[in-house]
């Protein structure tokens, strides 16, 4: 964190509630303990699925950030605590390389005593996110897919390819015999005779996602350890980027970042910093005029 003063952690010895039903505390807890001295509490029987599920039985409403904030609030209300955390992940094509899948994780931290809402995000290509429609007799195609998605180290979900049907959804599959049985039964009731097999992205079923979450939790911890230079509140860090780095050849603005904006989660103080890539100018290859 460039230029951020970081003193003793304001959260040492404190406990925050983490709203999760998928054992995320095992992944998010250790980095927050190391960087901040913050402990986590997970309330029992919290139904975060009411805010939406990956498998689509309950659609998620709103952008991931607001879902994460609502989830954190749900935990804080259940536990009557003033510090809360929640994570929300979304999976899809990597923005600049659409052929590569990406894991976009958001971690929200709320502090009602200081009135803080701190959001840290991480976009990683380190994900097995994928799906396939297979015929139960096509053993080769299924075997290729299983290899690619690191089964059985990572869990899978199976349903009929033509759509969800009651009683024909299997989640958290880590056993090859269970998988083959589910594929056969899902295909049998699917209108096109195919089973839809997809990666189970819930964190307890997905070690790749756990690694991304651990990185994100460390970044959040470091950010909360950084104090605002103006008011001293925790959570000083990157809040925006300014694009338009000039082309080295013609001087036109390119899509590359020319400044990083650091800001406070409590007051309106902001500072502009040089970009993390360290470039003084963009190469002609990144310029829409020089390299259309
Ligand atoms: Zn140019
Ligand atoms: Zn401030």
PDB file of C-alpha atoms in Angstrom, residues 1-186:
ATOM      1  CA  UNK A   1       0.000   0.000   0.000  1.00  0.00           C
ATOM      2  CA  UNK A   2       1.984   2.981  -1.147  1.00  0.00           C
ATOM      3  CA  UNK A   3       2.249   5.888   1.252  1.00  0.00           C
ATOM      4  CA  UNK A   4      -0.231   4.406   3.708  1.00  0.00           C
ATOM      5  CA  UNK A   5       0.748   4.793   7.337  1.00  0.00           C
ATOM      6  CA  UNK A   6       0.099   1.574   9.192  1.00  0.00           C
ATOM      7  CA  UNK A   7       0.242   1.502  12.947  1.00  0.00           C
ATOM      8  CA  UNK A   8      -0.974  -1.102  15.426  1.00  0.00           C
ATOM      9  CA  UNK A   9      -4.024  -2.953  14.116  1.00  0.00           C
ATOM     10  CA  UNK A  10      -7.263  -1.311  15.234  1.00  0.00           C
ATOM     11  CA  UNK A  11      -8.881  -4.764  15.197  1.00  0.00           C
ATOM     12  CA  UNK A  12      -6.417  -6.777  17.285  1.00  0.00           C
ATOM     13  CA  UNK A  13      -8.323  -8.956  19.742  1.00  0.00           C
ATOM     14  CA  UNK A  14     -11.677  -8.133  18.128  1.00  0.00           C
ATOM     15  CA  UNK A  15     -14.149 -10.552  16.511  1.00  0.00           C
ATOM     16  CA  UNK A  16     -16.121 -10.068  13.292  1.00  0.00           C
ATOM     17  CA  UNK A  17     -19.065 -12.160  12.172  1.00  0.00           C
ATOM     18  CA  UNK A  18     -18.625 -13.991   8.864  1.00  0.00           C
ATOM     19  CA  UNK A  19     -21.866 -14.935   7.129  1.00  0.00           C
ATOM     20  CA  UNK A  20     -21.221 -18.254   5.380  1.00  0.00           C
ATOM     21  CA  UNK A  21     -22.594 -21.765   5.255  1.00  0.00           C
ATOM     22  CA  UNK A  22     -19.663 -23.133   3.326  1.00  0.00           C
ATOM     23  CA  UNK A  23     -16.847 -23.080   5.879  1.00  0.00           C
ATOM     24  CA  UNK A  24     -15.170 -20.012   4.413  1.00  0.00           C
ATOM     25  CA  UNK A  25     -13.785 -19.197   7.873  1.00  0.00           C
ATOM     26  CA  UNK A  26     -11.163 -21.916   7.353  1.00  0.00           C
ATOM     27  CA  UNK A  27      -9.807 -19.977   4.357  1.00  0.00           C
ATOM     28  CA  UNK A  28     -10.500 -16.335   5.251  1.00  0.00           C
ATOM     29  CA  UNK A  29      -9.707 -16.627   8.978  1.00  0.00           C
ATOM     30  CA  UNK A  30      -5.942 -17.285   9.020  1.00  0.00           C
ATOM     31  CA  UNK A  31      -4.888 -14.329   6.786  1.00  0.00           C
ATOM     32  CA  UNK A  32      -7.068 -11.917   8.806  1.00  0.00           C
ATOM     33  CA  UNK A  33      -5.630 -13.252  12.026  1.00  0.00           C
ATOM     34  CA  UNK A  34      -2.070 -12.782  10.724  1.00  0.00           C
ATOM     35  CA  UNK A  35      -2.512  -9.315   9.235  1.00  0.00           C
ATOM     36  CA  UNK A  36      -4.931  -7.816  11.798  1.00  0.00           C
ATOM     37  CA  UNK A  37      -5.260 -10.037  14.853  1.00  0.00           C
ATOM     38  CA  UNK A  38      -8.977 -10.222  14.008  1.00  0.00           C
ATOM     39  CA  UNK A  39     -10.942 -13.390  14.881  1.00  0.00           C
ATOM     40  CA  UNK A  40     -14.043 -14.660  13.056  1.00  0.00           C
ATOM     41  CA  UNK A  41     -17.353 -15.954  14.352  1.00  0.00           C
ATOM     42  CA  UNK A  42     -19.758 -17.899  12.119  1.00  0.00           C
ATOM     43  CA  UNK A  43     -23.366 -17.881  13.323  1.00  0.00           C
ATOM     44  CA  UNK A  44     -25.042 -21.317  13.097  1.00  0.00           C
ATOM     45  CA  UNK A  45     -28.046 -21.908  10.841  1.00  0.00           C
ATOM     46  CA  UNK A  46     -27.659 -18.730   8.804  1.00  0.00           C
ATOM     47  CA  UNK A  47     -29.435 -19.214   5.482  1.00  0.00           C
ATOM     48  CA  UNK A  48     -27.299 -17.183   3.082  1.00  0.00           C
ATOM     49  CA  UNK A  49     -28.906 -19.149   0.226  1.00  0.00           C
ATOM     50  CA  UNK A  50     -31.942 -16.894   0.664  1.00  0.00           C
ATOM     51  CA  UNK A  51     -29.804 -14.253  -1.110  1.00  0.00           C
ATOM     52  CA  UNK A  52     -29.290 -16.515  -4.116  1.00  0.00           C
ATOM     53  CA  UNK A  53     -27.449 -19.682  -5.092  1.00  0.00           C
ATOM     54  CA  UNK A  54     -24.869 -20.592  -7.713  1.00  0.00           C
ATOM     55  CA  UNK A  55     -27.044 -23.355  -9.078  1.00  0.00           C
ATOM     56  CA  UNK A  56     -29.905 -21.001  -9.836  1.00  0.00           C
ATOM     57  CA  UNK A  57     -32.667 -22.387  -7.595  1.00  0.00           C
ATOM     58  CA  UNK A  58     -32.745 -18.904  -6.044  1.00  0.00           C
ATOM     59  CA  UNK A  59     -31.646 -16.091  -8.400  1.00  0.00           C
ATOM     60  CA  UNK A  60     -29.221 -13.578  -6.926  1.00  0.00           C
ATOM     61  CA  UNK A  61     -30.557 -10.048  -7.001  1.00  0.00           C
ATOM     62  CA  UNK A  62     -28.350  -7.059  -7.608  1.00  0.00           C
ATOM     63  CA  UNK A  63     -24.642  -6.669  -8.250  1.00  0.00           C
ATOM     64  CA  UNK A  64     -22.277  -8.923  -6.228  1.00  0.00           C
ATOM     65  CA  UNK A  65     -21.151  -6.031  -4.028  1.00  0.00           C
ATOM     66  CA  UNK A  66     -24.658  -5.291  -2.753  1.00  0.00           C
ATOM     67  CA  UNK A  67     -25.392  -9.009  -2.280  1.00  0.00           C
ATOM     68  CA  UNK A  68     -22.213  -9.246  -0.169  1.00  0.00           C
ATOM     69  CA  UNK A  69     -23.205  -6.206   1.912  1.00  0.00           C
ATOM     70  CA  UNK A  70     -26.681  -7.675   2.552  1.00  0.00           C
ATOM     71  CA  UNK A  71     -25.121 -10.988   3.511  1.00  0.00           C
ATOM     72  CA  UNK A  72     -22.724  -9.285   5.978  1.00  0.00           C
ATOM     73  CA  UNK A  73     -25.663  -7.375   7.500  1.00  0.00           C
ATOM     74  CA  UNK A  74     -27.588 -10.633   7.865  1.00  0.00           C
ATOM     75  CA  UNK A  75     -24.729 -12.079   9.940  1.00  0.00           C
ATOM     76  CA  UNK A  76     -24.326  -8.915  12.047  1.00  0.00           C
ATOM     77  CA  UNK A  77     -28.036  -8.882  12.876  1.00  0.00           C
ATOM     78  CA  UNK A  78     -28.088 -12.595  13.745  1.00  0.00           C
ATOM     79  CA  UNK A  79     -25.023 -12.306  15.996  1.00  0.00           C
ATOM     80  CA  UNK A  80     -25.699  -8.772  17.354  1.00  0.00           C
ATOM     81  CA  UNK A  81     -22.164  -7.743  16.400  1.00  0.00           C
ATOM     82  CA  UNK A  82     -20.851  -4.459  14.995  1.00  0.00           C
ATOM     83  CA  UNK A  83     -18.127  -5.967  12.762  1.00  0.00           C
ATOM     84  CA  UNK A  84     -19.155  -8.113   9.804  1.00  0.00           C
ATOM     85  CA  UNK A  85     -17.691  -9.754   6.723  1.00  0.00           C
ATOM     86  CA  UNK A  86     -19.099 -11.472   3.665  1.00  0.00           C
ATOM     87  CA  UNK A  87     -17.754 -12.756   0.372  1.00  0.00           C
ATOM     88  CA  UNK A  88     -19.385 -13.078  -3.011  1.00  0.00           C
ATOM     89  CA  UNK A  89     -17.789 -14.741  -6.012  1.00  0.00           C
ATOM     90  CA  UNK A  90     -18.801 -14.618  -9.653  1.00  0.00           C
ATOM     91  CA  UNK A  91     -17.417 -16.626 -12.521  1.00  0.00           C
ATOM     92  CA  UNK A  92     -17.264 -15.940 -16.234  1.00  0.00           C
ATOM     93  CA  UNK A  93     -14.963 -14.978 -19.092  1.00  0.00           C
ATOM     94  CA  UNK A  94     -11.812 -13.027 -18.203  1.00  0.00           C
ATOM     95  CA  UNK A  95     -12.433  -9.437 -19.416  1.00  0.00           C
ATOM     96  CA  UNK A  96      -9.411  -9.070 -21.716  1.00  0.00           C
ATOM     97  CA  UNK A  97      -9.161 -12.763 -22.742  1.00  0.00           C
ATOM     98  CA  UNK A  98     -12.721 -14.088 -23.177  1.00  0.00           C
ATOM     99  CA  UNK A  99     -11.474 -17.629 -23.832  1.00  0.00           C
ATOM    100  CA  UNK A 100     -10.100 -17.840 -20.285  1.00  0.00           C
ATOM    101  CA  UNK A 101     -12.497 -18.256 -17.359  1.00  0.00           C
ATOM    102  CA  UNK A 102     -12.041 -15.985 -14.363  1.00  0.00           C
ATOM    103  CA  UNK A 103     -12.945 -15.977 -10.686  1.00  0.00           C
ATOM    104  CA  UNK A 104     -14.010 -12.519  -9.505  1.00  0.00           C
ATOM    105  CA  UNK A 105     -14.157 -12.372  -5.710  1.00  0.00           C
ATOM    106  CA  UNK A 106     -15.454  -9.552  -3.531  1.00  0.00           C
ATOM    107  CA  UNK A 107     -14.871  -9.346   0.209  1.00  0.00           C
ATOM    108  CA  UNK A 108     -16.851  -6.750   2.145  1.00  0.00           C
ATOM    109  CA  UNK A 109     -16.017  -5.585   5.669  1.00  0.00           C
ATOM    110  CA  UNK A 110     -18.471  -3.500   7.698  1.00  0.00           C
ATOM    111  CA  UNK A 111     -17.680  -1.656  10.911  1.00  0.00           C
ATOM    112  CA  UNK A 112     -20.817  -0.043  12.358  1.00  0.00           C
ATOM    113  CA  UNK A 113     -18.923   1.675  15.186  1.00  0.00           C
ATOM    114  CA  UNK A 114     -16.712   3.642  12.782  1.00  0.00           C
ATOM    115  CA  UNK A 115     -19.270   3.651   9.955  1.00  0.00           C
ATOM    116  CA  UNK A 116     -16.985   1.858   7.506  1.00  0.00           C
ATOM    117  CA  UNK A 117     -17.742  -0.187   4.411  1.00  0.00           C
ATOM    118  CA  UNK A 118     -14.472  -1.502   2.955  1.00  0.00           C
ATOM    119  CA  UNK A 119     -14.501  -3.571  -0.226  1.00  0.00           C
ATOM    120  CA  UNK A 120     -11.593  -5.535  -1.595  1.00  0.00           C
ATOM    121  CA  UNK A 121     -11.769  -7.382  -4.924  1.00  0.00           C
ATOM    122  CA  UNK A 122      -9.621  -9.864  -6.755  1.00  0.00           C
ATOM    123  CA  UNK A 123      -9.897 -11.164 -10.314  1.00  0.00           C
ATOM    124  CA  UNK A 124      -8.041 -14.404 -10.932  1.00  0.00           C
ATOM    125  CA  UNK A 125      -7.672 -16.714 -13.937  1.00  0.00           C
ATOM    126  CA  UNK A 126      -6.854 -19.507 -11.454  1.00  0.00           C
ATOM    127  CA  UNK A 127     -10.223 -21.243 -11.631  1.00  0.00           C
ATOM    128  CA  UNK A 128     -11.595 -24.545 -12.913  1.00  0.00           C
ATOM    129  CA  UNK A 129     -14.963 -22.919 -13.770  1.00  0.00           C
ATOM    130  CA  UNK A 130     -16.451 -24.919 -16.671  1.00  0.00           C
ATOM    131  CA  UNK A 131     -19.431 -26.969 -17.760  1.00  0.00           C
ATOM    132  CA  UNK A 132     -20.210 -29.611 -20.346  1.00  0.00           C
ATOM    133  CA  UNK A 133     -23.265 -31.331 -21.816  1.00  0.00           C
ATOM    134  CA  UNK A 134     -22.517 -35.049 -22.116  1.00  0.00           C
ATOM    135  CA  UNK A 135     -24.192 -38.224 -23.254  1.00  0.00           C
ATOM    136  CA  UNK A 136     -23.785 -40.982 -20.644  1.00  0.00           C
ATOM    137  CA  UNK A 137     -22.181 -43.274 -23.265  1.00  0.00           C
ATOM    138  CA  UNK A 138     -19.542 -40.714 -24.277  1.00  0.00           C
ATOM    139  CA  UNK A 139     -16.946 -41.777 -21.724  1.00  0.00           C
ATOM    140  CA  UNK A 140     -14.048 -39.998 -23.449  1.00  0.00           C
ATOM    141  CA  UNK A 141     -15.640 -36.561 -23.438  1.00  0.00           C
ATOM    142  CA  UNK A 142     -16.555 -36.895 -19.767  1.00  0.00           C
ATOM    143  CA  UNK A 143     -13.062 -38.160 -18.868  1.00  0.00           C
ATOM    144  CA  UNK A 144     -11.460 -35.156 -20.641  1.00  0.00           C
ATOM    145  CA  UNK A 145     -13.713 -32.782 -18.759  1.00  0.00           C
ATOM    146  CA  UNK A 146     -13.015 -34.439 -15.391  1.00  0.00           C
ATOM    147  CA  UNK A 147      -9.303 -34.071 -16.007  1.00  0.00           C
ATOM    148  CA  UNK A 148      -9.611 -30.411 -16.898  1.00  0.00           C
ATOM    149  CA  UNK A 149     -11.713 -29.497 -13.836  1.00  0.00           C
ATOM    150  CA  UNK A 150      -9.512 -31.468 -11.401  1.00  0.00           C
ATOM    151  CA  UNK A 151     -12.166 -33.970 -10.311  1.00  0.00           C
ATOM    152  CA  UNK A 152     -12.426 -35.493  -7.705  1.00  0.00           C
ATOM    153  CA  UNK A 153     -10.227 -32.919  -5.901  1.00  0.00           C
ATOM    154  CA  UNK A 154     -12.873 -30.359  -6.912  1.00  0.00           C
ATOM    155  CA  UNK A 155     -16.624 -31.024  -6.576  1.00  0.00           C
ATOM    156  CA  UNK A 156     -19.184 -31.165  -9.393  1.00  0.00           C
ATOM    157  CA  UNK A 157     -22.878 -30.440  -9.952  1.00  0.00           C
ATOM    158  CA  UNK A 158     -25.127 -32.463 -12.277  1.00  0.00           C
ATOM    159  CA  UNK A 159     -28.590 -31.737 -13.691  1.00  0.00           C
ATOM    160  CA  UNK A 160     -30.555 -32.503 -16.872  1.00  0.00           C
ATOM    161  CA  UNK A 161     -29.199 -30.440 -19.794  1.00  0.00           C
ATOM    162  CA  UNK A 162     -32.698 -29.300 -20.827  1.00  0.00           C
ATOM    163  CA  UNK A 163     -33.224 -27.551 -17.468  1.00  0.00           C
ATOM    164  CA  UNK A 164     -33.779 -27.954 -13.739  1.00  0.00           C
ATOM    165  CA  UNK A 165     -36.250 -30.641 -12.691  1.00  0.00           C
ATOM    166  CA  UNK A 166     -37.318 -31.368  -9.150  1.00  0.00           C
ATOM    167  CA  UNK A 167     -35.316 -34.234  -7.666  1.00  0.00           C
ATOM    168  CA  UNK A 168     -32.691 -34.180 -10.448  1.00  0.00           C
ATOM    169  CA  UNK A 169     -30.010 -31.897  -9.041  1.00  0.00           C
ATOM    170  CA  UNK A 170     -26.870 -33.308  -7.461  1.00  0.00           C
ATOM    171  CA  UNK A 171     -24.364 -30.961  -5.784  1.00  0.00           C
ATOM    172  CA  UNK A 172     -21.014 -31.482  -4.144  1.00  0.00           C
ATOM    173  CA  UNK A 173     -20.190 -34.673  -6.049  1.00  0.00           C
ATOM    174  CA  UNK A 174     -16.654 -35.905  -5.254  1.00  0.00           C
ATOM    175  CA  UNK A 175     -17.180 -39.642  -5.845  1.00  0.00           C
ATOM    176  CA  UNK A 176     -16.820 -41.083  -9.382  1.00  0.00           C
ATOM    177  CA  UNK A 177     -19.542 -43.710  -8.794  1.00  0.00           C
ATOM    178  CA  UNK A 178     -21.997 -41.028  -7.621  1.00  0.00           C
ATOM    179  CA  UNK A 179     -21.066 -38.891 -10.618  1.00  0.00           C
ATOM    180  CA  UNK A 180     -21.700 -41.604 -13.204  1.00  0.00           C
ATOM    181  CA  UNK A 181     -25.010 -42.510 -11.591  1.00  0.00           C
ATOM    182  CA  UNK A 182     -26.096 -38.844 -11.554  1.00  0.00           C
ATOM    183  CA  UNK A 183     -25.078 -38.360 -15.207  1.00  0.00           C
ATOM    184  CA  UNK A 184     -27.115 -41.423 -16.257  1.00  0.00           C
ATOM    185  CA  UNK A 185     -30.208 -40.356 -14.320  1.00  0.00           C
ATOM    186  CA  UNK A 186     -30.051 -36.683 -15.386  1.00  0.00           C
TER     187      UNK A 186
END
